[in-house]
Every structure is written in structure tokens, then in C-alpha cells.
mmCIF file of C-alpha atoms and ligand atoms in Angstrom:
data_model
loop_
_atom_site.group_PDB
_atom_site.id
_atom_site.type_symbol
_atom_site.label_atom_id
_atom_site.label_comp_id
_atom_site.label_asym_id
_atom_site.label_seq_id
_atom_site.Cartn_x
_atom_site.Cartn_y
_atom_site.Cartn_z
ATOM 1 C CA MET E 1 14.620 -9.458 -25.644
ATOM 2 C CA LYS E 2 16.172 -7.096 -23.117
ATOM 3 C CA THR E 3 13.835 -6.357 -20.227
ATOM 4 C CA LEU E 4 13.844 -3.653 -17.569
ATOM 5 C CA VAL E 5 11.578 -3.607 -14.534
ATOM 6 C CA VAL E 6 10.951 -0.016 -13.416
ATOM 7 C CA TYR E 7 8.912 0.581 -10.280
ATOM 8 C CA TYR E 8 8.097 3.057 -7.580
ATOM 9 C CA SER E 9 7.627 2.047 -3.963
ATOM 10 C CA LEU E 10 7.012 4.550 -1.191
ATOM 11 C CA SER E 11 7.680 2.084 1.621
ATOM 12 C CA GLY E 12 10.309 0.009 -0.175
ATOM 13 C CA LYS E 13 8.181 -3.028 0.700
ATOM 14 C CA ASP E 14 5.154 -4.145 -1.333
ATOM 15 C CA THR E 15 5.867 -2.932 -4.845
ATOM 16 C CA GLU E 16 9.580 -3.419 -4.331
ATOM 17 C CA SER E 17 9.225 -7.083 -3.398
ATOM 18 C CA VAL E 18 6.842 -7.753 -6.289
ATOM 19 C CA ALA E 19 9.159 -5.938 -8.722
ATOM 20 C CA SER E 20 12.186 -7.915 -7.466
ATOM 21 C CA ARG E 21 10.365 -11.181 -7.988
ATOM 22 C CA ILE E 22 9.322 -10.236 -11.520
ATOM 23 C CA ALA E 23 12.859 -9.111 -12.407
ATOM 24 C CA LYS E 24 14.310 -12.353 -11.083
ATOM 25 C CA GLU E 25 11.829 -14.530 -12.939
ATOM 26 C CA LEU E 26 12.212 -12.626 -16.211
ATOM 27 C CA ASN E 27 15.974 -12.321 -15.873
ATOM 28 C CA ALA E 28 15.547 -8.560 -16.188
ATOM 29 C CA ASP E 29 17.374 -5.492 -14.957
ATOM 30 C CA ILE E 30 15.587 -3.519 -12.278
ATOM 31 C CA GLU E 31 15.392 0.116 -11.263
ATOM 32 C CA ARG E 32 13.497 1.926 -8.513
ATOM 33 C CA ILE E 33 12.088 5.356 -9.336
ATOM 34 C CA ASP E 34 12.777 7.932 -6.655
ATOM 35 C CA THR E 35 11.441 11.461 -6.276
ATOM 36 C CA VAL E 36 13.861 14.353 -5.839
ATOM 37 C CA THR E 37 11.745 15.655 -2.959
ATOM 38 C CA PRO E 38 10.886 12.921 -0.475
ATOM 39 C CA TYR E 39 7.327 12.437 0.785
ATOM 40 C CA PRO E 40 6.612 13.111 4.464
ATOM 41 C CA ASP E 41 7.679 10.315 6.841
ATOM 42 C CA ASN E 42 4.239 10.485 8.419
ATOM 43 C CA TYR E 43 2.055 8.026 6.471
ATOM 44 C CA GLU E 44 -1.178 10.014 6.841
ATOM 45 C CA ALA E 45 0.560 13.156 5.607
ATOM 46 C CA ALA E 46 1.985 11.234 2.616
ATOM 47 C CA VAL E 47 -1.494 9.876 1.841
ATOM 48 C CA GLU E 48 -2.946 13.419 1.886
ATOM 49 C CA GLN E 49 -0.170 14.848 -0.287
ATOM 50 C CA GLY E 50 -0.542 11.852 -2.596
ATOM 51 C CA LYS E 51 -4.263 12.579 -2.923
ATOM 52 C CA LYS E 52 -3.682 16.131 -4.109
ATOM 53 C CA GLU E 53 -0.949 15.042 -6.500
ATOM 54 C CA ALA E 54 -2.715 11.995 -7.933
ATOM 55 C CA GLU E 55 -5.995 13.847 -8.407
ATOM 56 C CA SER E 56 -4.361 16.809 -10.138
ATOM 57 C CA GLY E 57 -2.081 14.715 -12.375
ATOM 58 C CA PHE E 58 1.001 16.298 -10.798
ATOM 59 C CA CYS E 59 4.353 14.978 -12.067
ATOM 60 C CA PRO E 60 7.016 15.286 -9.348
ATOM 61 C CA GLU E 61 10.625 15.578 -10.427
ATOM 62 C CA ILE E 62 12.321 12.175 -10.280
ATOM 63 C CA LYS E 63 16.003 11.315 -9.925
ATOM 64 C CA PRO E 64 17.797 10.267 -13.110
ATOM 65 C CA LEU E 65 17.609 6.522 -13.738
ATOM 66 C CA SER E 66 20.824 4.542 -13.934
ATOM 67 C CA HIS E 67 19.387 2.305 -16.692
ATOM 68 C CA ASP E 68 18.371 3.978 -19.956
ATOM 69 C CA PRO E 69 14.927 2.705 -21.042
ATOM 70 C CA ALA E 70 16.019 3.330 -24.660
ATOM 71 C CA ASP E 71 18.327 0.294 -24.329
ATOM 72 C CA TYR E 72 15.433 -2.093 -23.630
ATOM 73 C CA ASP E 73 12.806 -3.809 -25.833
ATOM 74 C CA CYS E 74 10.481 -4.574 -22.970
ATOM 75 C CA ILE E 75 9.684 -2.485 -19.904
ATOM 76 C CA ALA E 76 7.633 -3.726 -16.974
ATOM 77 C CA VAL E 77 6.240 -0.714 -15.113
ATOM 78 C CA GLY E 78 5.158 -1.197 -11.499
ATOM 79 C CA THR E 79 3.319 1.140 -9.189
ATOM 80 C CA PRO E 80 1.550 1.098 -5.852
ATOM 81 C CA THR E 81 -2.039 2.309 -6.241
ATOM 82 C CA TRP E 82 -2.355 5.905 -5.119
ATOM 83 C CA TRP E 83 -5.910 7.148 -5.038
ATOM 84 C CA TYR E 84 -7.036 4.603 -7.653
ATOM 85 C CA THR E 85 -4.296 5.492 -10.134
ATOM 86 C CA MET E 86 -0.509 5.169 -10.481
ATOM 87 C CA ALA E 87 1.812 6.964 -8.044
ATOM 88 C CA PRO E 88 2.723 10.450 -9.349
ATOM 89 C CA ALA E 89 6.402 9.485 -9.696
ATOM 90 C CA VAL E 90 5.373 6.757 -12.144
ATOM 91 C CA LEU E 91 3.334 9.277 -14.141
ATOM 92 C CA THR E 92 6.506 11.383 -14.427
ATOM 93 C CA PHE E 93 8.401 8.326 -15.705
ATOM 94 C CA MET E 94 5.671 7.520 -18.238
ATOM 95 C CA ARG E 95 5.622 11.098 -19.554
ATOM 96 C CA GLN E 96 9.393 11.341 -19.923
ATOM 97 C CA THR E 97 9.958 7.988 -21.639
ATOM 98 C CA ASP E 98 9.622 7.142 -25.319
ATOM 99 C CA PHE E 99 7.834 3.793 -25.520
ATOM 100 C CA LYS E 100 7.535 3.570 -29.300
ATOM 101 C CA GLY E 101 8.167 0.019 -30.491
ATOM 102 C CA LYS E 102 8.625 -1.340 -26.968
ATOM 103 C CA THR E 103 6.494 -3.801 -25.076
ATOM 104 C CA VAL E 104 5.087 -2.457 -21.827
ATOM 105 C CA ILE E 105 3.920 -4.762 -19.024
ATOM 106 C CA PRO E 106 2.065 -2.855 -16.286
ATOM 107 C CA PHE E 107 1.614 -4.067 -12.729
ATOM 108 C CA GLN E 108 0.284 -2.528 -9.568
ATOM 109 C CA THR E 109 0.042 -3.299 -5.891
ATOM 110 C CA HIS E 110 -3.055 -2.274 -3.975
ATOM 111 C CA ALA E 111 -4.762 -2.729 -0.634
ATOM 112 C CA GLY E 112 -8.166 -3.806 -1.960
ATOM 113 C CA GLN E 113 -9.142 -0.828 -4.141
ATOM 114 C CA PRO E 114 -7.160 -1.233 -7.374
ATOM 115 C CA GLY E 115 -9.009 1.521 -9.225
ATOM 116 C CA HIS E 116 -7.600 2.030 -12.702
ATOM 117 C CA ALA E 117 -3.828 2.198 -12.215
ATOM 118 C CA VAL E 118 -3.067 -0.491 -14.795
ATOM 119 C CA SER E 119 -5.277 1.052 -17.463
ATOM 120 C CA ASP E 120 -3.831 4.493 -16.711
ATOM 121 C CA ILE E 121 -0.311 3.143 -17.312
ATOM 122 C CA ARG E 122 -1.529 1.600 -20.561
ATOM 123 C CA LYS E 123 -2.926 4.968 -21.697
ATOM 124 C CA GLU E 124 0.356 6.712 -20.964
ATOM 125 C CA ALA E 125 2.477 4.141 -22.825
ATOM 126 C CA LYS E 126 2.116 5.885 -26.174
ATOM 127 C CA GLY E 127 3.183 3.796 -29.161
ATOM 128 C CA ALA E 128 3.917 0.712 -27.072
ATOM 129 C CA MET E 129 2.724 -2.835 -27.523
ATOM 130 C CA LEU E 130 0.801 -3.565 -24.352
ATOM 131 C CA PHE E 131 0.814 -6.793 -22.406
ATOM 132 C CA SER E 132 -1.995 -7.515 -19.976
ATOM 133 C CA GLY E 133 -1.392 -5.982 -16.568
ATOM 134 C CA MET E 134 -1.343 -7.630 -13.167
ATOM 135 C CA ARG E 135 -2.956 -6.383 -9.970
ATOM 136 C CA PHE E 136 -1.201 -7.640 -6.858
ATOM 137 C CA GLU E 137 -3.402 -7.322 -3.804
ATOM 138 C CA VAL E 138 -1.363 -6.846 -0.661
ATOM 139 C CA GLY E 139 -2.390 -7.462 2.939
ATOM 140 C CA LYS E 140 -0.500 -7.148 6.220
ATOM 141 C CA LEU E 141 1.546 -10.262 5.508
ATOM 142 C CA GLY E 142 2.346 -9.469 1.880
ATOM 143 C CA VAL E 143 0.802 -10.456 -1.444
ATOM 144 C CA ILE E 144 -2.577 -12.182 -1.161
ATOM 145 C CA THR E 145 -3.325 -12.539 -4.875
ATOM 146 C CA PRO E 146 -3.482 -16.300 -5.595
ATOM 147 C CA GLU E 147 -0.048 -17.650 -6.462
ATOM 148 C CA LYS E 148 -1.438 -19.559 -9.475
ATOM 149 C CA GLU E 149 -2.680 -16.307 -11.029
ATOM 150 C CA ILE E 150 0.788 -14.763 -10.648
ATOM 151 C CA GLN E 151 2.562 -17.814 -12.023
ATOM 152 C CA ASP E 152 0.234 -17.959 -15.050
ATOM 153 C CA TRP E 153 0.848 -14.270 -15.803
ATOM 154 C CA ILE E 154 4.630 -14.712 -15.592
ATOM 155 C CA ALA E 155 4.474 -17.844 -17.750
ATOM 156 C CA ASP E 156 2.437 -15.942 -20.355
ATOM 157 C CA ILE E 157 5.023 -13.142 -20.439
ATOM 158 C CA LYS E 158 7.789 -15.685 -21.000
ATOM 159 C CA LYS E 159 5.805 -17.420 -23.751
ATOM 160 C CA GLU E 160 4.284 -14.420 -25.530
ATOM 161 C CA VAL E 161 6.803 -11.616 -25.017
ATOM 162 C CA LEU E 162 10.219 -13.040 -24.262
ATOM 163 C CA ALA E 163 10.194 -16.219 -26.370
HETATM 164 C C1 FMN B 201 -0.919 8.116 -1.167
HETATM 165 C C2 FMN B 201 -1.478 6.712 -1.085
HETATM 166 C C3 FMN B 201 -2.681 6.422 -1.704
HETATM 167 C C4 FMN B 201 -3.194 5.116 -1.700
HETATM 168 N N1 FMN B 201 -4.331 4.850 -2.392
HETATM 169 C C5 FMN B 201 -4.766 3.558 -2.479
HETATM 170 C C6 FMN B 201 -5.904 3.227 -3.286
HETATM 171 O O1 FMN B 201 -6.509 4.059 -3.952
HETATM 172 N N2 FMN B 201 -6.303 1.913 -3.321
HETATM 173 C C7 FMN B 201 -5.651 0.930 -2.593
HETATM 174 O O2 FMN B 201 -6.049 -0.221 -2.649
HETATM 175 N N3 FMN B 201 -4.540 1.219 -1.861
HETATM 176 C C8 FMN B 201 -4.091 2.509 -1.790
HETATM 177 N N4 FMN B 201 -2.964 2.793 -1.049
HETATM 178 C C9 FMN B 201 -2.222 1.663 -0.440
HETATM 179 C C10 FMN B 201 -1.052 1.220 -1.334
HETATM 180 O O3 FMN B 201 -1.409 1.116 -2.700
HETATM 181 C C11 FMN B 201 -0.539 -0.155 -0.903
HETATM 182 O O4 FMN B 201 -0.277 -0.149 0.469
HETATM 183 C C12 FMN B 201 0.708 -0.531 -1.689
HETATM 184 O O5 FMN B 201 0.886 -1.923 -1.619
HETATM 185 C C13 FMN B 201 1.949 0.177 -1.156
HETATM 186 O O6 FMN B 201 3.072 -0.116 -1.951
HETATM 187 P P1 FMN B 201 4.567 0.168 -1.425
HETATM 188 O O7 FMN B 201 4.749 -0.646 -0.149
HETATM 189 O O8 FMN B 201 5.439 -0.338 -2.524
HETATM 190 O O9 FMN B 201 4.700 1.638 -1.197
HETATM 191 C C14 FMN B 201 -2.464 4.095 -1.009
HETATM 192 C C15 FMN B 201 -1.271 4.407 -0.349
HETATM 193 C C16 FMN B 201 -0.771 5.700 -0.385
HETATM 194 C C17 FMN B 201 0.531 6.006 0.318
#
């Protein structure tokens, strides 16, 4: 089972560190989604722009990926929560990828208000087999979701998807 972890991370911190861990534990390739037009450096301005985009279902143009999702049987899709849903760049990725016959494993990071990002990814993964998603709550010092919960989820992926 060939696995690719695809994620977006505005800061290059929370979702990136979670995605790296998952890729390492699943022995998977990894790719960060990047928008063609960067978001403002000012966090408040990025949050405001993100609000308009997330609420309108805007799909920003993203840079071409260096891994072709078509080459993989299993794709873990990771997003920070943006206004209770996935980041717009991840919506672009979901809309431009053919998931038929693949297994999709959604995960999100959030700061206490997870909203419905995981279920929104599931809805966009047309034709995929869906594995249960994981919500990683992040605080100032990193992930605060109990380690046991994360380990159980990863063990289940290994047992039920990759075995
Ligand atoms: C535009 C924007 C919207 C956000 N909306 C939410 C939200 O709805 N719920 C929440 O818990 N956190 C929200 N956050 C916080 C991020 O989800 C959280 O900090 C995440 O871990 C950041 O991931 P990153 O470091 O990979 O960019 C938002 C952040 C941004 C920039």
C-alpha cells in the first residue's frame, strides 16, 4: 500500500509537524500544498481573508505537487481548521484530485473549535474509501490531544488500511 500524506500549513508549524509525524509512522511520502498567491504576513489579515474564502468556498490556485496522487493507494489529507472547515488550499486539492478507489484518511489541527473540517474532507473525497479522521487540538506548546488517542488512531491505520 503506497501512502502519501498531503497537507496545508499556513505557519509551517502545527499541521506540518503533525503531518511529518504521520508520514514517518506510516512510512509514507509527504507533500505540502502551497498557494500560488501567498496569504498576508499579518496574521489578523490572513484570518480575515481566510474567513471570506472559507465561507464562500473559494478555491485558490495551488502550486503543482511534486508527487502525483494517482500513484498512491492511500492519501492522508491534513488541514488546519479555517473557520470551522478545511483551509481553502485543501479544498482546491480535493476538487482537483481523483480519489476513486483510494483510501482517504483525513486529519485536522485546530485551536479548540474543530468545526466540521474532517467531515468536509470526507464529503469532498468522492469515490474514496474513508478512514476515520483525527482532530489534533493544538495549544501554545504544540499538540494537546492525548497521546494515547493519537497512537491508537495510527495503530488502527496500520492494522486496517496498510496491513
Ligand atoms: C484563517 C484562519 C482561521 C482559523 N479558524 C479556526 C477555527 O475555526 N477553529 C479553530 O479551532 N482554529 C482556527 N484557526 C487556528 C488554526 O486552525 C490553528 O492555529 C492551526 O493549528 C494552525 O495550523 P498551522 O500552524 O499548520 O497553520 C484559524 C486560523 C486561521 C489562520
